[in-house]
Short mmCIF file of C-alpha atoms in Angstrom, two decimals:
data_model
loop_
_atom_site.label_atom_id
_atom_site.label_comp_id
_atom_site.label_asym_id
_atom_site.label_seq_id
_atom_site.Cartn_x
_atom_site.Cartn_y
_atom_site.Cartn_z
CA MET A 1 167.01 89.13 -30.18
CA THR A 2 170.08 91.10 -29.32
CA ASN A 3 170.18 94.00 -26.91
CA SER A 4 170.59 96.46 -29.76
CA GLU A 5 167.61 95.16 -31.64
CA VAL A 6 165.43 95.46 -28.41
CA TRP A 7 166.47 99.12 -27.96
CA LYS A 8 166.45 100.44 -31.47
CA THR A 9 162.94 101.75 -30.98
CA CYS A 10 163.58 103.67 -27.91
CA LEU A 11 167.25 105.09 -28.12
CA LYS A 12 168.09 108.46 -29.36
CA PRO A 13 170.33 108.35 -32.39
CA ARG A 14 174.03 108.48 -31.58
CA LYS A 15 174.41 111.91 -33.12
CA GLU A 16 172.01 113.29 -30.56
CA LEU A 17 173.87 111.65 -27.72
CA GLU A 18 177.23 113.04 -29.02
CA GLU A 19 175.57 116.54 -29.27
CA VAL A 20 174.58 116.24 -25.61
CA LEU A 21 178.05 115.33 -24.54
CA GLU A 22 179.53 118.02 -26.69
CA ARG A 23 177.23 120.55 -24.75
CA ILE A 24 178.53 119.05 -21.40
CA ASN A 25 182.20 119.39 -22.64
CA LYS A 26 181.57 123.02 -23.49
CA SER A 27 180.04 123.75 -20.16
CA THR A 28 182.40 121.74 -18.00
CA GLU A 29 186.05 122.39 -17.34
CA ILE A 30 187.99 119.16 -16.98
CA LYS A 31 191.62 120.05 -17.04
CA ASP A 32 193.37 118.58 -20.04
CA ALA A 33 190.59 116.08 -20.80
CA HIS A 34 187.17 115.72 -22.47
CA ILE A 35 184.10 113.41 -22.31
CA GLU A 36 183.26 111.09 -25.14
CA LEU A 37 180.73 108.44 -25.83
CA SER A 38 182.37 105.05 -26.19
CA SER A 39 182.67 103.65 -29.76
CA LEU A 40 183.69 100.55 -31.75
CA SER A 41 186.94 102.23 -32.54
CA ARG A 42 187.68 102.51 -28.84
CA ALA A 43 186.34 99.12 -27.75
CA ASP A 44 189.65 97.44 -27.44
CA ASP A 45 191.16 100.31 -25.48
CA LEU A 46 188.19 100.45 -23.24
CA VAL A 47 188.36 96.57 -22.53
CA LYS A 48 192.11 96.98 -21.81
CA PHE A 49 191.43 99.91 -19.52
CA HIS A 50 188.96 97.68 -17.60
CA GLU A 51 191.28 94.86 -17.47
CA GLU A 52 193.98 97.00 -15.89
CA ASN A 53 191.88 99.38 -13.70
CA PHE A 54 188.59 97.81 -12.83
CA ILE A 55 188.85 93.95 -12.55
CA PRO A 56 191.94 93.95 -10.25
CA ASP A 57 190.46 96.62 -7.89
CA ASP A 58 186.69 95.64 -7.86
CA THR A 59 185.76 94.29 -4.35
CA LEU A 60 183.55 91.48 -5.75
CA CYS A 61 186.07 90.46 -8.49
CA THR A 62 189.04 90.44 -6.04
CA SER A 63 187.09 88.62 -3.30
CA ILE A 64 186.32 85.59 -5.50
CA GLY A 65 189.61 85.76 -7.63
CA VAL A 66 188.32 86.74 -10.97
CA VAL A 67 191.22 86.42 -13.52
CA TYR A 68 191.03 88.33 -16.79
CA ASP A 69 191.21 85.96 -19.78
CA GLU A 70 189.84 85.84 -23.27
CA ASP A 71 186.30 84.91 -22.07
CA ALA A 72 186.31 87.97 -19.90
CA ARG A 73 187.51 90.03 -22.83
CA GLN A 74 184.70 88.80 -25.11
CA PHE A 75 182.13 89.33 -22.33
CA LEU A 76 183.27 92.90 -21.96
CA LEU A 77 183.29 93.54 -25.75
CA ALA A 78 179.72 92.15 -25.93
CA PHE A 79 178.70 94.15 -22.87
CA LEU A 80 179.98 97.38 -24.36
CA ALA A 81 178.61 96.76 -27.78
CA ASP A 82 175.87 99.24 -27.40
CA ASN A 83 178.46 102.02 -27.22
CA LEU A 84 176.59 104.03 -24.42
CA SER A 85 179.39 104.01 -22.00
CA VAL A 86 180.82 107.51 -21.21
CA ILE A 87 184.63 107.87 -21.15
CA ILE A 88 187.00 110.66 -20.09
CA VAL A 89 189.95 110.96 -22.35
CA ASP A 90 193.27 112.71 -21.86
CA ASN A 91 193.66 115.42 -24.37
CA ARG A 92 197.43 114.99 -24.67
CA THR A 93 197.81 111.17 -24.76
CA ASN A 94 194.31 110.31 -26.02
CA GLU A 95 194.18 107.67 -23.36
CA ILE A 96 191.11 106.73 -21.43
CA ILE A 97 191.45 108.00 -17.86
CA ALA A 98 187.86 107.09 -16.54
CA SER A 99 184.66 105.37 -17.64
CA LEU A 100 181.13 105.07 -16.70
CA GLY A 101 179.74 101.89 -18.06
CA LEU A 102 176.03 101.89 -19.08
CA VAL A 103 174.26 98.77 -20.26
CA LEU A 104 170.80 98.42 -21.79
CA GLU A 105 168.72 95.74 -20.30
CA TYR A 106 165.22 94.42 -20.53
CA ASP A 107 162.90 92.25 -18.27
CA GLY A 108 163.42 88.60 -19.08
CA MET A 109 166.81 89.10 -20.57
CA PRO A 110 168.71 85.72 -20.67
CA ASN A 111 171.67 85.17 -18.45
CA VAL A 112 174.94 84.87 -20.21
CA LYS A 113 176.93 81.64 -19.80
CA LEU A 114 180.64 82.28 -19.23
CA ALA A 115 183.49 79.79 -19.50
CA ASN A 116 185.36 81.85 -16.88
CA LYS A 117 183.55 80.39 -13.83
CA LYS A 118 184.71 83.09 -11.40
CA LEU A 119 183.49 85.85 -13.71
CA GLY A 120 180.29 83.85 -14.22
CA LEU A 121 179.90 83.76 -10.48
CA ALA A 122 180.26 87.51 -10.11
CA ALA A 123 177.84 88.17 -12.96
CA GLY A 124 175.40 85.67 -11.43
CA TYR A 125 175.56 87.33 -8.14
CA LEU A 126 174.83 90.77 -9.73
CA ASN A 127 171.93 89.30 -11.65
CA TYR A 128 170.55 87.82 -8.53
CA LYS A 129 170.73 91.31 -6.66
CA GLN A 130 169.00 92.82 -9.68
CA GLU A 131 166.19 90.30 -9.50
CA ASP A 132 166.00 90.71 -5.73
CA MET A 133 165.49 94.47 -6.30
CA ASN A 134 162.73 93.68 -8.79
CA VAL A 135 163.43 96.89 -10.66
CA TYR A 136 161.00 96.10 -13.47
CA LYS A 137 158.10 95.37 -11.19
CA ARG A 138 158.86 98.14 -8.72
CA PHE A 139 158.98 100.92 -11.44
CA LYS A 140 156.46 99.19 -13.72
CA CYS A 141 158.76 99.09 -16.72
CA ASN A 142 160.31 96.53 -18.96
CA LYS A 143 163.45 98.21 -19.97
CA SER A 144 166.32 99.96 -18.21
CA VAL A 145 169.69 101.59 -18.51
CA ASN A 146 171.90 100.32 -15.76
CA LEU A 147 175.23 101.63 -14.36
CA ALA A 148 177.35 98.63 -14.70
CA PHE A 149 180.74 100.10 -13.59
CA LEU A 150 182.43 103.26 -12.68
CA CYS A 151 186.26 103.07 -13.18
CA THR A 152 189.20 105.65 -12.94
CA HIS A 153 192.75 104.99 -14.04
CA ARG A 154 194.91 104.49 -11.03
CA GLN A 155 197.12 107.50 -11.75
CA HIS A 156 194.04 109.71 -11.71
CA ARG A 157 192.34 108.56 -8.73
CA GLY A 158 191.56 111.25 -6.01
CA LYS A 159 192.68 114.12 -8.19
CA ARG A 160 190.44 117.13 -8.63
CA THR A 161 189.90 118.69 -12.01
CA SER A 162 188.14 122.08 -11.69
CA ASN A 163 185.11 121.34 -9.65
CA TYR A 164 184.72 117.71 -10.64
CA CYS A 165 186.51 114.70 -9.15
CA ILE A 166 187.49 111.63 -11.30
#
């Protein structure tokens, strides 16, 4: 059973999620940018964004020498397939300038086997820490939405836009 199949019964329709983001866009001033829900049409851009702005700067990835390759690309594409990640997009260039990666998970979810051994080591460590926290037992649930990554384009780090930092 895929992630998407497991979650079909508990997710709001995409249209409702997009409406929420539209209300946020109207009530929030982000200079020259807007918030979007990730989509299949943006999947390749989002993977490339992470290749350039997350993997090289992530402490865990850099400490063990994770190298981006086709296995990493396919892993990220599968990881982002639920299209629940939130992205901030530059209004002028239409480029992604920040992303908040959300992933749907459930208790007993199988571990992914990766050919990229160092990426597999990083993913294995994060799975171990999640099991160590015992989220499902602690909160008496069998499904969760997890924050997987937070990433800002190098040129936009530390800049303030209105009252919000990205």
